[in-house]
Every structure is written in structure tokens, then in C-alpha cells.
Amino acid sequence: MIAWTQHLLIAPILLPLVTAASMLLIDAARQRVIAMLNVASTVTLLLIAVALLRLAWQSESAVSGVYLLGNWPAPFGIVLVADRLSTLMVALAGLLGVASLSFALARWHRAGVYFHPIFQIQLMGVNGAFLTGDLFNLFVFFELMLAASYGLLLHGSGAARVKAGLHYITIGLTASMLFLIGVSLLYSVTGTLNMADMAERIASLEGDDRVLLEVGAAVLGVAFLVKAGMWPLNLWLPGAYAAAAAPSAALFAILTKVGVYVVLRLSLLLFGDGAGASAGFGADWLLIGGLLTIAFGAIGALGSQDVRRLAGHCVLISSGTLLAAIGIGDARVTGAALFYLVSSTLAISAFFLLIELAERGRVPGADVLAVTMEAFGPREAPPSLDDEGAGIAIPAALAAVGIAFVLCALLLAGLPPVSGFIGKFALLSALVNPSDPSAAVSVGRWAMLALVILSGLAVVVAMARAGIRTFWAPPERTPPRVRVIEFTPVAVLLALCAALAARPAPVFDYLQTAADALHAPDDYREQVLAALPAERRALGSGESAR
Amino acid sequence: MLLVALIVLPFVGALLAALLPVNARNAEAWLAGAVALAGALVAAALYPEVAAGEVLHYEAEWLPAAALAFDLRLDGFAWMFALMVTGIGLLVVLYARYYMSPTDPVPRFFSFLLAFMGAMLGIVLSGNLIQLVFFWELTSLVSFLLIGYWHHNGAAREGARIALIVTGSGGLALFAGVLVLGHIVGSYELDRVLASGELIRGHPLYLPALLLVLLGALTKSAQFPFHFWLPQAMAAPTPVSAYLHSATMVKAGVFLLARLWPVMSGTDAWFWIVTSAGAVTLLLGAYVAIFQRDMKGLLAYSTISHLGLITLLLGLSTPLSAVAAIFHIMNHATFKASLFMAAGIADHETGTRDLRRLHGLWRFMPITSSLAMVASAAMGGVPLLNGFLSKEMFFSQALHASGPENQSLTLLPLIATVWGVFSVAYSLRLIHGVPFGPPPDDLPRTPNEPPHWMRFPIEVLVLACLLVGTLPKATIGPVLAIAVGSALGADTPEYNLMVWHGFTLPLLMSVLAMVGGSVLYLLLRRRLTHGAEGAPVLRHLNGPRLFNALLVALSWRIARPLENRIGSGRLQSQLAWLVLVALGAALLPLWAARLPEAGAGSAMDPALALVWVGGLACAVAAAQQARYHRLAALILMGGAGIAVCVTFAWFSAPDLALTQLVVEIVTTILLLLGLRWLPKHPRERAVPAIDRLRRMRDLAFAAAAGGGVAALAYTAMSRPVPDSIAGFFLERAYSEGGGNNVVNVILVDFRGFDTFGEITVLGVVALAVYALLRRFRPAPESLAVPAQQQIQRDFDAANPGRTDIIGRFLHIPSVIMRLLFPVTTLVALYLLLRGHNQPGGGFIAGITLAAAMIVQYMAGGTRWVEERLRFRITLWVGAGLMLAAVTGIGAWLFQHPFLTSHTRYLAVPVLGELPFASALFFDVGVFLLVFGATVLMLVALAHQSLRAGRTLQHEAEAQSEHAPVPARKGA
Amino acid sequence: MELLIATAIGGLVGSGVWLLLRQRTFQVIIGLSLISYGVNLFIFSMGGLRVAAAPLLADGAPGDLAAYADPLPQALVLTAIVIGFAMTALLLVVLLAARGLSGTDHVDGRERRPRDDDEEEPPA
């Protein structure tokens, strides 16, 4: 017997799939129906995610739900695990999904066929990657996520996107190879694929097995770091994100975070204090890599003229900060980093949406048109971007976009009054005040403090330049035509950041408990492995049912 | 709670102001005025408590986890500032009402102004340092928006940007400094920090903290070498300058210095850094001010100089000097605000701020002129005005500091006097040069007295200057007492505010300054009116230009090339990085431990060895051929694939062998279909040296990667296998999975979820491929009919008698292929059904059928096939996904989790006993999807040649209209 | 035997990596295919090499690892093969599209050393 409510845990994966499938069964000509289907599903998805989040919020234990697929007990079958962190990430993904979909419905979803099903599959892949508790299943969902993201990146086609796509896909495939090598190596050493089980077995490994294990883990880590965007594995990222259509880029903001999430989860689960000799394996390298990434992102931000590339480098700065924070390996730092993650993800997503609105005003849609005209047959060109009624063309729109731009800049630079500052403060404060007061503040922590501050400065300089060029320099610019469904998502995301700044305490405490749970993974292990399958009837005559 | 009101009101006002209509000048002014007035009244109302020496607190929870609370803290010093900020704010609002032209979008202006007031109040009322930084950065931001208010004008944009970057980065430094302070003290609360001066000064991190904090304060207060942003900021509307550069923005820096004075001052580091910065700024500002042409420019530099004075006084670290500093903060605010306003009026009325053209204004605007003269006199430190008092204090401090105990400061009195001379000189330019002299000839407008209410703020401020200057004890005395008392805390000194101290050395210095200044002014007059712009000697030291040059260098000379160096977008270098990092990561654990030694492998079978000799030969040959002989490479790759396939079969993995084989076939077909669109490459003769180098590198990488993986595989293989979860599968595959083919049971049951995801990948990729191909445009040169066909065609054309070969192309084979179709289909179904017990299964079946399909396309050609079978391939994809999902969800009805399978054996006539598991439906789903997806991709690719053909015939619109799959016609 | 298979894996991956670093898209795709052969073998080999022990149960009798080859890696390889196939197809189409839009089959869409940034004028 298992209660219906327990199926909620798999809904974030099934719902998008079923939606996508039914979209394919509907005649593709009926765009409107499909679009509505997409909206319904995405919104429901967000609601489900929020419900899961509430469950995790209320649950006393670290793990708020374990779902045994095929009703097989833990190490043998595949499990989905809902804990504070994974549910939060799913909720975040759902939020970005709704935002970018609403933006896409204004225009972009018509820029190519099959946008909607691919969009749904993208959400499915991301959610699966967050929820699964099985290493190989993680690979499958990674691939699913990547495959869909290839589709979304190429959505709208055009030379720039195809070139970026070529690079992105090639890198992604190579990374997948590494992923496979790593997973199989870990299997050959530990004889299991279930993360929790693996963590248990690692403790008892010795000698050469441990070396092989660490090799496997390191190779695996490289595959994740490609996604997370660590320098020098991130050179594809700014180009790809800059080339992607605004809604796709806005959704991609979560993809790098998937990489970060996996690194965080696995490094603490497999190489936590329980891991014996290899406890804390690779942490220092993570820190160094993260710092290098911050530096690279800051340099790139300074050097980039194009606002989209600037945004791409902001993504890198955010990833670098998170990776370095993970490398520090201090529960308080992790907690603050999670808060920073939430804030920066929302900000980046909003920023990618915003850029298009802002630039549309500057050169009425020229860039988009250029791409689309090149990409589309003469007949299928989208409604020209400054057709009447494509949006309200009053200065108010310009003002709103301008304010939103300023807020994004503040968020990404970590300046008040929005949540970027709080996140950065919490992070840095945790850096200079280690969890155990006796410990001295290490060089790495100081270096990180300096780099985070300096990267903020770089972003300020770059943003001021970009903002002035976009909003002030043009003597008389035609006010952008902005549709409500385009601007609302931006406004909502930014409003959330403002709320985070005003009332950070509840979210922060939640994330701190999540971080503590990550740093003490025993509960996680026990509860995953203890989950019992539903009752099984005895094996009758040639009949079995579990 | 009054404190909250004090800080919340301005922001609320700002919000409201932003919402008012564009041209509502009066409404805006009333709103802003009301807010400012309310603030001032609140401050006034709090006087009793503050006067009683209380420290008012308001605390609200903010981020307890990080020990951060929202804490408003009002002591005497903060109170004095609050009064100044709100009071002068009120006057500025009144003035702005008349200054702003009806065409200006005033909502933005007043909204920003109020926001700025709020931020400034936030700084002075902050009860903890983080909150202070919070509002500090807010002022930087809002000042940016205010300075850039007239953003159509380039100077305004520049000024705003420079101000933001300089003060903003200073703020970030302060942020870091505050964090360090927090680390030292263990708390960010101002009270705790102020209480632990000893600890801070003694801490090893004192110096970094000090430097960072000073960086913040000095940038904000425009101290050398960061002074240059302030004159640039003069592009702002005059009310903004009057507000920011008299009472608020620039005073934030000295406010901070005074705030932390009790805990951070008194060390040599503090003394030397702050004092010297102040001294340099003091002289530099005053000197440059003399030579300004722009009236606001003159005021800007004099502001810099006066801030230098305050900084210098705080640097001296004697209590009395601190008193002088605080006193001068107030005095400077009053006279400088009034002067800026006066300058604004002159600008407004005459249309110019050029001091060379402004003279003899007395005739036109006597009242304003006289007010300006008094204010300038106060600035110049003329007796009976407030400027005089603080100046006297400064002089006496300068003398006192340069006492015998520290020789190093003997210069200080001299510096002070020279500064006095300079300030008198530039004050005289305003006192004498502007009102008197010949009547103005070339003014854009003929000036008049401004409306009375526009002048009123100046009158108030000038009156203040007079009162304070004449009876300080009665007027400013108590306020100063409160401020000083709370700022200096315990070591508040005895001081007396008196206009007349008798014939003292400071007085002598003042007299010297007066005389010297007047003489200097007379000497310089001609030069000032006709000479070149800018101050002699320092003219070429152009701060902003240097700054911009620095930024550009940073961004374009350094950042970009660096990014291109370490972040090249070239795919090859990216992949090289990836391989390198992966190798490094794999080697990482080996530093610590020794290489794991491998057990002995089993004996090698010559047959398989032979297979692999071939296989590897194929692989290497493919690698070598792939550039110029694609087809060859493709075939060779197939060879390697076959070797893999054999190996699978050899080592008891029939399913793998089968799958590998079919996938092999389909992949090859795909690549073949793609080949024709790739360009031909003429073999290039000479390989550049650089390329040869890169090849060596790549060869090394390849060898390292291959060797590494091989070593890993060998070690892993030859080690005893751990007890694996696989045993469970073997044990229960039949009893609970209902199948003999364990691999298949794993795929559809134990780990069905993987398969589930995997087929979804296939499906979504098919969609992406399809979507992309609809936009496919082949390169023009690859459109031509292949050479062989061309030849054949020409031949046929040459002798018409013969049957045309093209039409009958592959005639016989095609017939056979068509006959084969049903057979293949049957095989596929067989593979599908037996999958659960024998090698086979949905995937293999699907691919097989897809292959059969493609064979039909090859045989009959696209058109022929699609005339005969019309179905939407996407339908198959959707159906497959749906079936798989539904099968899984079906388990819910039995209160079991997703994908729980249900097995029963059915006796089917002819076929005998068949496994009839729910997993079968799942497998059928897999089958449908795999077939659909594969065909979708292959067909979409195959269609390109049709479309290309059409493109050749210039059927432009067909491009977008015709879709690979017939059913898409509706789309 | 192990040695042979290890060499095979190494050879496949090595030649694959070499092609991966070439500058023509077709070389890259062939390279990736070779690598995935190697990697599939690698995964497979992680279960150990067993001759004539195919995991096909003799009618329903529960089996164990002593009698049969490890079925799990085989299942994993199957999944990997399928996904690899899908990705190869996608990459192929993308490179065709790239060749069509950019007119070259260079991996960077330009023949000579490209700079992957936008040429703008430095600000005044």
C-alpha cells in the first residue's frame, strides 16, 4: 500500500513527460491548444514543486520522501529522494519555467517547431536530475536535460545559434563520455549505483580500491564541472547563453546550477566525514577552480561589450562563487552559498529576459529579426517586432525596463537594496567567521573574500557602461514595445529578490538546515536505504505482482 | 516609533513622487517638502532625549542567522546630521521647485532626491556597520541617478558614471573593511564596535581594516587622489549639487571618519594617512579653485578643499581638532549650500556660469548678490561669520599640533596659512568679481531678481551663517555640544566658542590670510579674466581623463586580450582543455597513493586478438582518413564497430552484440545521408609549422588519454569484483521480473526508469533534429547533381534511343527490397515479443523496423514511399512515450509505485506460452518510440536532397512550406 | 584477455581523442563515435569478462554471479548505446546545418583562427 500523495514525488518528472507526449499526439498545427497545454502543465508543475517544498519544510527529518521506482528496495532499484535541497531546486526550476514560458508565449514559441514539447522535456530532465538518488539514473537525466537544452538552444536556428550549438553539443558529448567512465569505475569499485549505498560502502574501502574510487570520482567531477561552468571548462558558456533565445537562456540559468547541485550533493555525500581516508577529497581543487572561475568571469565581464556576453560572464561569476564555497566545506558557508544561489539564479534568469526587452527598444528588434530572417523561410517569419499592438509603446515601458535593469545590475553586483547584497554579505560573513571559532581564517577564505568583492566591482563597472549605453546614450530612442506577459515574469522574479532582501530570515534558516543536513549525511543514507517497498503478494502460479 | 518614521518617510515619499504625473511640479514640491519638513520636525522632537545624552534604538529582525539586525541608532552626532540632512533638504526642495524647468520630468527628480535623503538618513542612523554599508552604497547609486538626471547631456553621463564607480568601489572596499572589523570585534553592532577600540587597534588585522575603511571614506569625501569625481558631478542640476556636495553625500565620508574616530584614530597609520590625505586635498582644492572659470567648478574645488580641512582635523587625532572638524562640518554645510543655490540663480538668470562673463550683477540682482557675498565671506573665513570660527579653531590646532613634541608637523601652520590665503582669494572672486566691475556685455539673458521663494532658502542659510558667526554659544553651542559629546564619548575636551579670543597667533594667521589672499586676488585678476583655463602647473593633471584611460586600459588593453588568451572560443582549444583537465583529475589521486597494482589477466584467445588487430587497424586508419576520405573513414569506423560487436558476443552479451549491430547500421546510414552536404577538401600540400606543432600536441593528448583509459580498464578488470547489487537481479529476474533474459528484465523492470529516460532522450533528439532540419539550407555549391548522375544524364541526352538509366536506378534491387519489407517487419515483431526471455526487446525491434523502412526509401525513393504509406511519424513518438508512461502509471491503480510490473504467462496457440508482463506494454512503448524517432530523423535527413533539388529549381517558398513528413503539410 | 580488451579500449579512445581535436566537423563526429565505442567497452569490462555465461536464466532458476556474467553493466551499456546514437544523430544534423549556414565545415564556422568575441569600438 502506498498513499496517493506519495506519488507527488514523481509528478515533477511524469507530468512534463505526459504533457509532451500528448502534445505530439495533437496535430502540430493547433499551436494554441499546445501552448495552453504547456502553460497548464508548467503552472501545475510549479504548484507541485511548491507542495513538495512545503513537505520538506515541515518534515523534521533530513529526507522528506523516498520513491522506490518499480517498487524495488533501495540499493537495487532506482530511487527518487526529496530532501530540503532537492525540493528547493525543483521549485526554483518550476519558477524559471513559468517565467520563461510566459515570456516565450509573446513571440518566441513561434520561432520554430516543437518548442513546447522540448520545453517540457527540459523541465523533466532538470527535475529528474535534482530528484534522483541513483548515479546512473542521474546520467540518464543529465543526458535528457542536455538533449532538451540542445533543442532549446537551437530553437530559432540561425548561424550564431547553430555555431554555439555545435560547440555546446560537442563539449557536452565529451563530458558525457567522462561521466560514463566515472560511473562505471565507481560501480566496479563499490558494486552499487545508489548514491546512499555507495556512500556506505566507500567508508569500508581500503588501499587500491580507494585510489580507483578517487580516480572515478575525479573523472566524474570533471563531467559535472563542465556543466557547472568551472574555468577552463566553461569557455563554451558565454557564447552559448548569448546566442540562445531569451527564454531559453533564462531557463538555462538553472542548468549550471544543476552541475553545482550535483557537485555539492555528491562531494558531501561520498566524501563527507564518513568517507574515511578520502574525506574531503578534491575540496581544495574545487576552491581553487572556483576562485579561478570568479576571476575569469570578472575579467570577461569587464571585457565584454555585448550585454548578453556580460550576462554570460555573470553566470560564471555566480558558479565560481558557489564552487569555491563548496570547496571551503563549512556548513555555514554552504548555507549562505545556497541563499546566494537562489538569489543569483533568479537574477540571472530575469536579466536574460530583460536584455531582449531593453535591446529591442534600442534597435527595434534588429538583432532578433536578423537572426530570424536568416533562419526562417520567407513565409514563416515571425510577426515583425514593431507591429502595432505588439505592446505598449509609452515611456512608462522604458522606465519600467530601466528600473528592472538597475535592479538586475544591483543583484548581480551584490549591491543593496536587493537580495544580492544580503546573499553576498551572508557568504562573506560566514567566510571570515568560521563555524568553529577556534579555527583561523585560512588564506583561501581571504582570497575568496577579495575575489568576490572585486568581481562585484567589475560587474558594477561593466553594468554602468552597459546601462548607460543602453538607456541614456541614445538621444531619442523609440520606447520598446513590451507586452505584459513579457515584462511580468521579469517583474515577478525581481520582486522575489526584493522580498528575499526584506525578509531573508525564513528562507535563510531553511537553507541553513538544508546545508547542515548535507554536511551530516548519515540521516540521508539511513532513510534512503531504510525505505521499504509496498507489500508484495506471495508468488502464485506463474503470477507475480509486487 | 519616530526613528522608523524618520527613515521610512523619505522612501515612501520617493515611491509616491515617482507615481505622480510628469508635469506636476507643485504637487511634487509639496510632497517632497512635506516629507523633508516632517523629517526635520521628527528630529527636532527627539531633541530632549538626545540632549539628555540618551542613545535611541529601534531594532527589527533582519537576518539573525548571520547576526544581522535592522538597527536604527540615534545619538547626538547622528541627530546633528539628521537635522542637517532634513533641514537643508527642505530648503533644497523649495529651491528646486523654482529651479527645475516645466519641461523637466520632475517626478524622477524628486523621487530620487527623496530616496537620497532616505539613504543618507540611513547612513547616519545605522546601528550596525553592515546596515551602514547598505545605505552607503544606496547613496552611491542614487547619486549616480541624480547626477545623470539630464542624461541627454554627455557630461552628465560621464560625471554620473565616474561618481558611481569611484564612490561605489570605495563602498565595496568599506564593505570588506567592515567585514574585517566584524571579524575582529565579533559583531557588527556599532555599540560593540565603539566599545572595543583597544581590541581593534591592537589586532594584527588593524591595518588592512583601516586601509579598507579609509578607502571608503576618502573616496566618498572626494579626498586626494579620489577627488576628481566631484567636479565632474557638477553636471548635475544645481539643487542636486547644493544638496549632495554641501550637506550630504560628501559629508558621509567625514561622518564615517568621525564615527570611527574613537576606535580607529590615535595610531600612527591613521595619523599619517588621514592627515596627509587631508593636507594635500586642502591645498590642492583651494589652489585649483582659484583658477576655475565655471562658478560651480570653483565651488566644487572649494568643497574638496574644505573636506580636506575636515579630514585633516580628524587626522590630527586630538579631541579638540575633532571638535573643530565637527563644527566645520556644520558651517561648511550652511555656507556651501547657499553658495551653490546662488550660483544656480545666477546661471538661471544670466544663462551662464562663466566667471569671466559674470560681472557687475549687482545692478540687476542686488539682494542675491549681497547674500552670495556674505556666504562667500563666510567661506573665506571673514570674522563675524561662522566660517571664521572653525577656521580659527583649525589654525590653533595646527599650531598646537606642530608643538615641540612632534617636529614632523612644523609645516602645518604654514600649510594652514597658505590655505587661508587661497581660500580668501577664490572667495574674493565671488565677493568682488561677480557683483562689481563693468556691466556684463555678452550675457545670454538679461538677469533679474529671482522669485522670492527661490531666494528664500539662501536667505535662511546666510542668516544662519551670521547668527552662528556672531553669537555661537547661543545658537550652535548646544547642538555642537550634543554632537561632540556623543561622537567623542569619554574624551570630550573642554572648548569654548568665542568670537574674540584676544590677540592670538591664530588671529595673526587669519589676518595674514586676508591680506595675502586679497593681494593674490588683485595680482591674478587679469590672468583670471583673460588667461587660459585651469590652474597653472596642475592644469595637465586631469583626473577624469586619467581615470577613464585607466578603465579603458583595464577593459580593453588587459581584460579583453586576457579573456581571449585564457578563454578562447575555439572549439579545439576548449576540447584540448577538457581532455587535459580530465587527465589531470584522473592523475590527481595518484599523487597521494601509489599506483594500484593489477592482478594477472586470463589467457588471451588468438582469434579475438586477431579480430582486434583488425579493429584497431580500422580505428587508427579511420582517424587518419577522416579528413579527406570521409566515406573510407566511415567504413573503417564500421569495421571498428564490428570488432566491438564481436567482443560483446564473445563475452556473453548477446543483447549488446545485437544492439551494437543494428545501431551500427543505422548510424552508418545517417552519416551516409549527411556526407553529400559536406564540402570537398583539396589536399593541402605544405602543413604550416604551427599546425605540425599542434598535431604533435594532440598526438600526445590522444596517446595519454588512450593509455590512461586502457590502464584504468586493465586495473579495474583484473581486480576481484566486489559483492555487487547485480546478484539480486540474477536471483529475482524470473521469480519477480518474470523473464529469463536478465538484461532485458533490468531494462524494462529493475531499472525501467533508466530506459524510460533513455527513450525520452531519443524522442526529444528526434524533435530537435526535425525542427532544425526544417530550417536547413544547404551550401550552394553542394546543391549540384552528383557528378556520376551528371555524366549519366549527359550520356542519355547524347543518345536518346536508350532507356534512361537514372529513372531505373537500382531497379532490380528495389523490387527485392520491397518484397523484403513484410519479412523484416515480422522479424522485428518477433524480436520484440521474445525480448523478455531471449536477446531482443523493444529497442532492437524498433531499430530493425526503422532500418526496413529506410530500405524502402532507398529502393523506391522518398516520393514513392510516402505516396503509399501516409502516417505522422511524430504520432508514433508520442504514442510510444504515452504508452510507456501509462504502463508505468497503471501500477498506481494497484497502490504500487510507478513502473511496478505485473507478470502472467499466457498460453497462446501456435506461439506457445508467452510472457505477458505489463513490462511488455512498456517494451511496446519503447518499440514504437524508437521506430518513430529513428525514422523521423532518417527521413528528415533524406528529404534534404528533395528540398535541395527544389531549391535548385528556385522554388523559394517550397523551402519553408514543404515539410519532410507529409502530415506536416497542415503546419 | 583483459590486456587485449584494455588495449582495444585504449586504441579506440586514443584515435577518437585525436580526431576530436581536429578542425573538421566530420572528423569530430567520427572521433566521438570511436570514443563512445571505447567507453561502451569500458563500461562493459567493468563487470569482468566472462565467456559463455550470458545472463539468460535457464528456465526460471534463480541465478547468481558465479554462474552468469554481471548483467548490470550490460544494461548500462545498452542505455549508453541508445543515448550515444541519439546524440550522434543530433550532432550530425547540427554540423550539417552549421556547414549550410556558415559555408564551411570548420568547427568554428570560420576558416582562419577566429576570435569568439564581438568586435566593438572601445568606449570614449
XYZ file of C-alpha atoms in Angstrom, chain B residues 22 47 94 104 156 234 321 388 421 425 436 464 506 512 588 661 680 709 719 743 778 803 847 865 880 918 934 939 958:
29
model
C 5.144 64.086 -15.397
C 15.891 66.752 20.854
C 11.872 74.615 -2.101
C 11.935 68.562 -16.983
C 26.167 64.324 -17.076
C 28.761 69.383 -11.315
C 40.728 69.019 16.477
C 35.764 82.290 10.757
C 45.355 82.815 1.505
C 41.496 84.612 -2.986
C 31.045 94.528 -9.171
C 22.389 81.079 9.949
C 45.612 82.142 15.015
C 47.871 87.226 7.079
C 45.198 13.629 -9.008
C 24.999 -4.192 -34.766
C 35.266 18.650 -50.719
C 41.775 4.675 -20.076
C 40.744 -6.840 -9.678
C 19.446 -7.798 -19.084
C 22.488 23.563 -47.888
C 16.186 3.677 -71.852
C 15.559 -0.053 -34.901
C 7.132 5.559 -50.226
C 5.381 5.382 -27.616
C 2.979 -5.335 -18.002
C 14.680 6.812 -35.874
C 13.544 10.633 -43.269
C 8.545 25.498 -51.136
